[in-house]
Each structure stands twice: as C-alpha cells, then as structure tokens.
Tab-separated table of C-alpha atoms in Angstrom:
chain	number	residue	atom	x	y	z
B	30	MET	CA	5.951	11.138	5.730
B	31	SER	CA	6.017	6.988	7.290
B	32	HIS	CA	4.393	4.460	4.962
B	33	GLY	CA	0.804	3.330	5.069
B	34	TRP	CA	-0.933	0.084	5.621
B	35	GLN	CA	-4.300	-1.016	3.971
B	36	ARG	CA	-6.533	-3.525	5.869
B	37	VAL	CA	-7.219	-6.615	3.640
B	38	GLY	CA	-10.733	-6.476	3.490
B	39	ALA	CA	-11.747	-6.049	-0.114
B	40	LEU	CA	-8.621	-7.293	-1.777
B	41	SER	CA	-9.281	-11.139	-0.385
B	42	ASP	CA	-10.963	-11.213	-3.958
B	43	VAL	CA	-8.249	-10.529	-5.973
B	44	PRO	CA	-6.497	-14.711	-6.028
B	45	THR	CA	-9.837	-15.716	-6.976
B	46	LEU	CA	-9.947	-12.970	-10.187
B	47	ALA	CA	-6.659	-13.257	-10.728
B	48	ARG	CA	-7.115	-17.108	-10.833
B	49	GLU	CA	-10.563	-16.772	-13.102
B	50	ARG	CA	-8.337	-15.186	-15.676
B	51	GLY	CA	-5.238	-17.614	-16.295
B	52	VAL	CA	-2.682	-15.632	-13.771
B	53	ASP	CA	-1.340	-17.100	-10.488
B	54	PRO	CA	-2.668	-15.413	-7.914
B	55	GLU	CA	0.729	-16.488	-5.385
B	56	ALA	CA	3.374	-14.974	-8.147
B	57	LEU	CA	1.152	-12.062	-8.291
B	58	ALA	CA	1.240	-11.622	-4.644
B	59	ALA	CA	4.716	-12.602	-4.478
B	60	ASP	CA	5.592	-9.383	-7.235
B	61	ALA	CA	3.498	-6.869	-5.111
B	62	GLY	CA	4.688	-7.460	-1.819
B	63	VAL	CA	2.015	-9.493	-0.209
B	64	ALA	CA	1.705	-13.213	1.570
B	65	LEU	CA	-0.935	-14.384	-0.555
B	66	ALA	CA	-1.662	-16.378	3.216
B	67	ASP	CA	-2.222	-12.470	4.488
B	68	LEU	CA	-5.137	-11.839	1.400
B	69	ALA	CA	-6.773	-14.787	3.028
B	70	ASP	CA	-7.608	-12.945	5.729
B	71	ARG	CA	-9.899	-9.917	5.688
B	72	GLU	CA	-8.725	-8.503	8.808
B	73	ALA	CA	-4.974	-9.037	7.781
B	74	ARG	CA	-3.138	-5.901	6.374
B	75	VAL	CA	-0.778	-5.244	4.099
B	76	PRO	CA	1.888	-2.281	3.019
B	77	PHE	CA	-0.161	0.336	1.400
B	78	PRO	CA	1.836	0.894	-1.844
B	79	ALA	CA	2.152	-3.500	-2.030
B	80	ALA	CA	-2.049	-2.922	-1.812
B	81	CYS	CA	-1.887	-0.264	-4.379
B	82	ARG	CA	0.562	-2.919	-6.787
B	83	LEU	CA	-0.872	-5.709	-6.259
B	84	LEU	CA	-3.786	-4.232	-8.404
B	85	ALA	CA	-1.525	-2.623	-10.827
B	86	LEU	CA	-0.221	-5.972	-11.367
B	87	GLY	CA	-3.272	-7.843	-11.108
B	88	ALA	CA	-5.088	-5.139	-14.351
B	89	GLU	CA	-1.682	-5.132	-16.139
B	90	ARG	CA	-1.219	-9.604	-16.029
B	91	THR	CA	-5.226	-10.336	-16.151
B	92	GLY	CA	-4.753	-7.640	-19.348
B	93	CYS	CA	-7.670	-6.221	-17.396
B	94	ALA	CA	-7.552	-2.592	-17.036
B	95	HIS	CA	-10.695	-1.995	-14.839
B	96	PHE	CA	-9.250	-4.502	-12.184
B	97	GLY	CA	-9.855	-2.292	-9.555
B	98	LEU	CA	-13.503	-1.807	-10.313
B	99	LEU	CA	-13.561	-5.231	-10.374
B	100	VAL	CA	-12.299	-6.093	-6.727
B	101	GLY	CA	-14.466	-3.059	-5.665
B	102	ALA	CA	-17.733	-4.370	-7.435
B	103	ALA	CA	-18.224	-7.858	-5.830
B	104	ASN	CA	-17.864	-6.050	-2.287
B	105	GLY	CA	-20.204	-3.624	0.271
B	106	THR	CA	-20.742	-3.895	4.023
B	107	GLU	CA	-19.575	-6.742	4.844
B	108	SER	CA	-15.652	-5.977	3.572
B	109	LEU	CA	-15.315	-2.962	6.091
B	110	GLY	CA	-16.052	-5.567	9.274
B	111	VAL	CA	-17.206	-4.014	12.598
B	112	VAL	CA	-17.132	-0.693	10.623
B	113	GLY	CA	-18.973	-2.122	8.366
B	114	GLN	CA	-21.589	-3.465	10.492
B	115	LEU	CA	-21.664	-0.211	12.425
B	116	MET	CA	-22.983	1.744	8.991
B	117	ARG	CA	-25.654	-1.041	8.753
B	118	GLN	CA	-26.963	0.233	11.760
B	119	ALA	CA	-26.733	3.682	11.006
B	120	PRO	CA	-30.274	5.821	11.225
B	121	THR	CA	-29.166	7.747	8.282
B	122	TRP	CA	-27.068	7.432	5.276
B	123	GLY	CA	-25.605	10.293	6.010
B	124	ARG	CA	-24.039	9.140	9.537
B	125	ALA	CA	-23.162	5.510	7.991
B	126	LEU	CA	-20.846	7.886	5.520
B	127	LEU	CA	-19.371	9.436	8.603
B	128	ASP	CA	-19.185	6.303	10.553
B	129	LEU	CA	-16.578	5.552	7.799
B	130	VAL	CA	-14.906	8.613	7.610
B	131	GLU	CA	-14.425	8.749	11.158
B	132	ASN	CA	-13.073	5.059	12.113
B	133	GLN	CA	-10.965	4.567	8.515
B	134	HIS	CA	-8.427	5.452	10.230
B	135	ARG	CA	-8.213	2.499	12.376
B	136	TYR	CA	-7.110	0.265	9.685
B	137	VAL	CA	-5.885	1.797	6.707
B	138	ARG	CA	-3.601	4.994	6.404
B	139	GLY	CA	-2.393	5.687	2.774
B	140	GLY	CA	-5.901	6.548	1.975
B	141	VAL	CA	-8.899	8.342	2.945
B	142	PRO	CA	-12.912	8.680	2.141
B	143	TYR	CA	-14.132	12.119	2.827
B	144	LEU	CA	-17.386	13.907	2.543
B	145	MET	CA	-18.067	17.241	1.953
B	146	VAL	CA	-20.827	19.177	1.639
B	147	ARG	CA	-21.634	22.600	-0.798
B	148	ASP	CA	-23.993	24.691	-1.418
B	149	GLY	CA	-26.717	21.881	-1.729
B	150	THR	CA	-24.458	19.065	-3.069
B	151	ALA	CA	-22.849	16.457	-1.228
B	152	TRP	CA	-19.633	14.785	-2.765
B	153	ALA	CA	-18.110	10.925	-0.955
B	154	GLY	CA	-14.690	10.557	-2.293
B	155	TYR	CA	-11.527	8.585	-1.346
B	156	ALA	CA	-8.404	9.871	-2.291
B	157	VAL	CA	-5.103	8.005	-1.996
B	158	TYR	CA	-1.825	10.369	-0.428
B	159	GLU	CA	0.458	7.915	0.193
B	160	ARG	CA	2.956	9.389	-1.979
B	161	GLN	CA	4.966	6.000	-3.114
B	162	ALA	CA	2.021	4.181	-4.487
B	163	PRO	CA	1.998	3.410	-7.907
B	164	GLY	CA	-1.275	2.311	-9.442
B	165	ALA	CA	-3.205	4.483	-6.904
B	166	GLU	CA	-5.818	5.062	-9.577
B	167	HIS	CA	-6.639	1.307	-9.664
B	168	MET	CA	-7.326	1.430	-5.461
B	169	GLU	CA	-9.233	4.492	-6.227
B	170	ASP	CA	-11.271	2.762	-8.774
B	171	GLY	CA	-12.050	-0.507	-6.098
B	172	SER	CA	-13.114	2.249	-3.242
B	173	ILE	CA	-15.364	4.100	-5.679
B	174	ALA	CA	-17.312	1.051	-7.231
B	175	ILE	CA	-17.320	-0.123	-3.135
B	176	GLY	CA	-18.361	3.282	-1.729
B	177	PHE	CA	-20.883	3.332	-4.966
B	178	ASN	CA	-22.275	-0.635	-3.000
B	179	LEU	CA	-22.376	0.714	0.448
B	180	MET	CA	-25.025	3.810	-0.913
B	181	ARG	CA	-27.384	1.041	-2.728
B	182	GLU	CA	-26.684	-1.211	-0.006
B	183	LEU	CA	-27.629	0.908	2.950
B	184	CYS	CA	-30.199	3.662	1.306
B	185	GLY	CA	-31.363	1.941	-1.793
B	186	ALA	CA	-30.101	5.287	-3.599
B	187	VAL	CA	-27.344	5.790	-6.367
B	188	PRO	CA	-25.890	9.387	-6.969
B	189	GLU	CA	-26.272	11.140	-9.615
B	190	GLN	CA	-22.802	11.227	-11.107
B	191	VAL	CA	-19.568	9.399	-10.461
B	192	LEU	CA	-16.448	11.568	-10.821
B	193	LEU	CA	-12.885	9.628	-11.587
B	194	ALA	CA	-9.646	10.948	-11.209
B	195	ARG	CA	-8.344	9.370	-14.211
B	196	GLY	CA	-7.862	8.990	-17.949
B	197	ALA	CA	-10.561	7.241	-19.602
B	198	PRO	CA	-9.648	3.586	-20.706
B	199	ALA	CA	-9.752	2.429	-23.954
B	200	ASP	CA	-12.995	0.563	-23.057
B	201	PRO	CA	-14.991	2.696	-20.381
B	202	ALA	CA	-18.312	-0.084	-20.872
B	203	PRO	CA	-17.863	-1.691	-17.298
B	204	TYR	CA	-17.268	1.638	-15.723
B	205	ARG	CA	-20.839	2.615	-17.040
B	206	ARG	CA	-22.028	-0.753	-16.530
B	207	HIS	CA	-21.826	-0.582	-12.816
B	208	PHE	CA	-22.251	2.145	-11.749
B	209	GLY	CA	-25.445	2.578	-14.154
B	210	VAL	CA	-24.803	6.784	-13.772
B	211	PRO	CA	-23.150	9.290	-15.404
B	212	VAL	CA	-19.660	8.563	-15.377
B	213	THR	CA	-17.059	11.762	-15.804
B	214	PHE	CA	-13.540	10.666	-16.470
B	215	ASP	CA	-10.319	13.457	-16.452
B	216	ALA	CA	-12.018	14.599	-13.514
B	217	SER	CA	-9.885	16.368	-10.788
B	218	GLN	CA	-11.369	14.438	-7.905
B	219	THR	CA	-12.318	10.123	-7.657
B	220	ALA	CA	-16.341	10.581	-5.636
B	221	LEU	CA	-20.160	10.365	-5.787
B	222	VAL	CA	-22.070	13.550	-6.174
B	223	PHE	CA	-25.420	13.418	-4.969
B	224	PRO	CA	-28.083	16.396	-3.906
B	225	SER	CA	-27.002	16.533	0.578
B	226	THR	CA	-30.537	16.382	1.356
B	227	MET	CA	-30.149	11.821	0.244
B	228	LEU	CA	-28.051	12.239	3.140
B	229	ASP	CA	-31.073	11.977	5.263
B	230	LEU	CA	-32.371	8.757	4.229
B	231	PRO	CA	-32.844	6.226	6.420
B	232	VAL	CA	-30.834	3.006	6.307
B	233	LYS	CA	-32.911	-0.049	5.952
B	234	GLY	CA	-32.915	-2.222	9.197
B	235	ALA	CA	-30.929	-0.007	11.413
B	236	ASP	CA	-31.179	-1.413	14.972
B	237	PRO	CA	-30.231	1.301	17.361
B	238	ALA	CA	-29.527	-0.890	20.015
B	239	LEU	CA	-27.237	-2.957	18.264
B	240	ARG	CA	-25.656	0.091	17.004
B	241	ALA	CA	-24.604	1.179	20.765
B	242	ALA	CA	-23.011	-2.299	21.054
B	243	LEU	CA	-21.008	-1.886	17.860
B	244	ALA	CA	-19.504	1.831	18.330
B	245	GLU	CA	-17.727	0.098	21.665
B	246	ARG	CA	-16.625	-2.675	19.576
B	247	VAL	CA	-14.915	0.124	17.196
B	248	SER	CA	-13.617	1.952	19.507
B	249	ASP	CA	-11.147	-0.915	20.480
B	250	TYR	CA	-11.183	-1.852	16.789
B	251	TRP	CA	-7.453	-2.130	16.067
B	252	ALA	CA	-6.425	0.013	18.472
B	253	VAL	CA	-3.469	1.016	17.276
B	254	GLU	CA	-0.561	4.176	17.979
B	255	THR	CA	-1.887	7.120	16.859
B	256	PRO	CA	-0.302	8.872	13.934
B	257	ARG	CA	2.137	12.077	13.772
B	258	THR	CA	0.583	15.334	13.615
B	259	SER	CA	1.964	15.869	10.662
B	260	ASP	CA	0.621	12.378	8.836
B	261	GLN	CA	-2.954	13.134	10.347
B	262	LEU	CA	-3.133	17.092	8.892
B	263	VAL	CA	-1.751	15.758	5.271
B	264	ARG	CA	-4.750	13.511	5.323
B	265	LEU	CA	-6.886	15.817	6.589
B	266	LEU	CA	-5.541	18.431	3.432
B	267	ARG	CA	-5.462	15.382	0.940
B	268	SER	CA	-9.397	15.788	1.317
B	269	ARG	CA	-9.737	19.416	1.829
B	270	ILE	CA	-7.774	20.736	-1.049
B	271	ILE	CA	-10.002	20.446	-4.088
B	272	PHE	CA	-12.623	22.188	-1.869
B	273	GLY	CA	-10.174	25.043	-1.166
B	274	ASP	CA	-10.464	24.384	2.525
B	275	VAL	CA	-7.105	24.448	3.466
B	276	ARG	CA	-7.745	27.468	6.189
B	277	ILE	CA	-4.709	26.277	9.855
B	278	ASP	CA	-7.808	27.245	11.935
B	279	ASP	CA	-10.259	24.996	10.532
B	280	LEU	CA	-7.569	21.961	10.106
B	281	ALA	CA	-6.757	22.777	13.713
B	282	GLU	CA	-10.283	22.460	14.856
B	283	ALA	CA	-11.017	18.962	13.667
B	284	LEU	CA	-7.226	17.959	14.823
B	285	VAL	CA	-8.976	19.105	18.227
B	286	MET	CA	-5.474	21.354	18.698
B	287	HIS	CA	-5.398	25.401	18.862
B	288	PRO	CA	-3.346	26.488	15.709
B	289	ARG	CA	-0.594	27.607	17.760
B	290	ILE	CA	-0.449	23.764	19.053
B	291	LEU	CA	-0.259	22.207	15.916
B	292	GLU	CA	2.283	24.920	14.475
B	293	ARG	CA	4.845	23.709	17.779
B	294	ALA	CA	3.533	19.735	17.024
B	295	LEU	CA	4.829	20.282	13.109
B	296	ARG	CA	8.076	22.505	13.911
B	297	ARG	CA	8.798	19.411	16.498
B	298	GLU	CA	8.614	16.886	13.492
B	299	GLU	CA	10.406	19.296	11.363
B	300	THR	CA	8.139	20.877	8.976
B	301	SER	CA	5.760	23.094	8.632
B	302	PHE	CA	1.874	23.750	7.683
B	303	ARG	CA	2.944	25.684	4.685
B	304	ALA	CA	5.129	23.724	3.627
B	305	LEU	CA	3.142	20.472	4.138
B	306	LEU	CA	0.368	22.655	1.774
B	307	ALA	CA	2.523	22.865	-0.582
B	308	GLN	CA	4.125	19.440	-0.889
B	309	THR	CA	0.394	18.071	-0.457
B	310	ARG	CA	-0.579	20.743	-3.227
B	311	VAL	CA	2.336	18.810	-5.776
B	312	ASP	CA	1.588	15.573	-4.954
B	313	ILE	CA	-1.847	15.996	-6.482
B	314	ALA	CA	-1.009	17.844	-9.071
B	315	GLN	CA	1.541	15.139	-9.696
B	316	ARG	CA	-1.088	12.468	-9.787
B	317	LEU	CA	-3.425	14.739	-12.244
B	318	LEU	CA	-0.681	15.431	-14.576
B	319	VAL	CA	-0.006	11.366	-14.683
B	320	GLY	CA	-3.166	9.976	-14.782
B	321	THR	CA	-5.474	12.622	-16.619
B	322	ARG	CA	-5.979	14.866	-19.184
B	323	LEU	CA	-6.647	17.747	-17.479
B	324	SER	CA	-4.844	21.229	-18.476
B	325	VAL	CA	-2.341	22.923	-16.351
B	326	THR	CA	-4.949	25.481	-16.205
B	327	GLU	CA	-7.988	23.628	-14.906
B	328	ILE	CA	-5.084	21.736	-12.768
B	329	ALA	CA	-4.026	25.200	-11.232
B	330	ALA	CA	-7.679	25.878	-10.875
B	331	ALA	CA	-8.664	22.733	-8.645
B	332	LEU	CA	-6.096	23.192	-6.797
B	333	ALA	CA	-7.166	26.694	-5.988
B	334	TYR	CA	-4.111	28.254	-6.518
B	335	SER	CA	-4.975	32.257	-7.174
B	336	ASP	CA	-3.294	31.912	-11.326
B	337	THR	CA	-1.498	29.398	-12.868
B	338	SER	CA	1.838	31.380	-12.928
B	339	ALA	CA	1.066	30.826	-9.216
B	340	PHE	CA	1.369	26.872	-9.694
B	341	THR	CA	3.404	26.460	-12.141
B	342	ASN	CA	6.281	28.566	-9.808
B	343	ALA	CA	5.677	26.632	-6.465
B	344	PHE	CA	5.676	23.291	-8.776
B	345	ARG	CA	8.683	24.281	-10.304
B	346	ARG	CA	10.326	25.097	-7.099
B	347	LEU	CA	9.965	21.754	-5.735
B	348	CYS	CA	9.790	19.799	-8.404
B	349	GLY	CA	12.518	21.680	-10.459
B	350	ALA	CA	10.735	21.550	-13.700
B	351	SER	CA	7.573	23.205	-14.989
B	352	PRO	CA	3.933	21.185	-14.549
B	353	ARG	CA	4.376	21.256	-18.529
B	354	ALA	CA	7.469	19.615	-18.690
B	355	TRP	CA	7.483	17.502	-16.281
B	356	ARG	CA	4.403	16.001	-17.713
B	357	LEU	CA	6.099	15.968	-21.381
B	358	SER	CA	8.856	14.741	-19.549
B	359	GLY	CA	7.144	11.643	-19.657
B	360	ARG	CA	6.473	11.235	-15.975
B	361	GLY	CA	3.114	11.988	-16.784
B	362	ILE	CA	1.414	11.794	-20.069
B	363	SER	CA	1.440	14.194	-22.861
B	364	GLY	CA	-1.115	16.287	-24.263
C-alpha cells in the first residue's frame, strides 16, 4: 500500500502551539519532514506519516503529552474547508457525519472517519490505517477532539462517552476537561459514542439552497486520482473490523462492485481479500499491543477472532512471534 497524505487543515495551528511552549516551529517541521510554509496553508497537503510525526515530535519537544488533543481542540468545521461548509448546511447531525465520511478521502489518505450504528448505539470514530505512521495516536487524539467539536457545533449535543485506543497518559485531566464526558482509555477504537437517535438532531441554521451549491463544489474538491482497489478495501476494513463487519459481499457492495470483480481487481494488484483482511487485523493488533494495556485475549475478541489461539496463530504467521512475545520484546508496552 502506498503512503498517504494529509490535508494541512488543523495542523496549521501546530507552529503557534509549539512557539507558545518554547519550541522552534521551523526546526520541528523540518525534523518531521514538513515544510513550515505548507503549514500556513490549510489547503496544502503533506505526507501522512510526516503529519503523524509532526504531532508526535510536538508532544515530545513541548513536554505536552496531549499535543495532538490541543491541535484538535481548537478546531471545528472551519478546519475542514469546503467539506466543513457542506456539513454546516446538512439537515441533521447524522447527514453531516456522512458528509465527512463520504468525502474525507478526497483530501486525506492514511486515516478514515467512520459512522457505525448497532442496536440503538452510534459510534463516530477515526482510525489510522497508514502502516508506517509512528505517532498515529496523536493524530487520532486530534481527530476525535475535532469530531467532538463538530457534534457540539452542529447540533448542540455531546456524546455519552469518548473511547480512546491509547493508554492513559500520566495526566488524563486535559482529556477530561476537553470532552467533559466519561473518557475510556485502553479502548479498542477511538470514537464518540451516543444513542443513534441523536443522529436525527437538526443542524442549527442549515440552508438547503446553499447546501445544493456546496455539494457541486465538493464534487470537484481535490478531485484526485482514484486510489487502488486494495487501498480502498483497507480503508473500509480498518473502520469495520472492530464491529465484525467484514463479509466480502458487504464490502464489495460498499465499493459498488460485484464480489467476483473485487477479487479479480485485487488479484491484478497481487493480493486478495483474505490477505488484506489478515494483514489489517494484524496491523490493528500491533497498534493495540503498542498503545494500550488490553490483554491478548481482549484484543482477539475486539478483532472478532474465534478464540485467542486463532488470533495468536494468525499474528505469528505474519509477524514471526506471538502477540505476547512481540509485546514483551519491546515493540509493544509490557504488561
């Protein structure tokens, strides 16, 4: 899978936040592999791994472990450009979320927002699927902070709880202050959780006529090349695996393809549905082993394996070690 990119958007606040904390933003950007001038333009794009590295280095050099949260906390729809404008004119909060889910691929490749609804509960989440993205937890922190702001801005409501797929920091107070609702660390996903009935809440001040005009602009927004089929599938898998929603028929339907056509397209790219599913599961497992204190059994259950031994065997085939050995070797946190 090729490396993705990130629209600058909220990252434009990084230089100011760094400078306020005594860190030279030019050196910070250079060491992350980002041009400082690009951070001044919200419509510019930077490599996705570099964007994650920028936030991770910001946290390290400022001594502020919640640096990604700070970046996201200061932003809402205005940071999302024309897609954010479209969301402000949506009839409901649920439609606004779908505006983001359906259009974010136009200007970001490497992370995916998603909306899942099950048995009266909605999860509005964000997940990094870029494999080479150290510091991804900071990107997820910032993205879910923006998501929280979007909900409050558009419909005046807040979720019942916030899930974070990261270990609890030494000082969790900044997270609790920003969200103001129960925050669960060491979760299997990063998401806002709320009753699905809240998806029908109206967006304040929405203008249907303006929305129609914006919809045309969005269709031309960063109309870049279509990603490879395997990249599109991984993006879908990353948001669905936690919910056990990984039937090839359903995923092919989401891609507007027949399952056999999907498999043929994947073969042309020298991969398969089964291989991508296995690799994506392991990628998520590695993130959870590194960033949380979830047990191996809990991770196996979160990834919908039939049992812990099936997870261990699949992980060993791709990583050369069991999940527990991989974690204890120093690639993950111990415990």
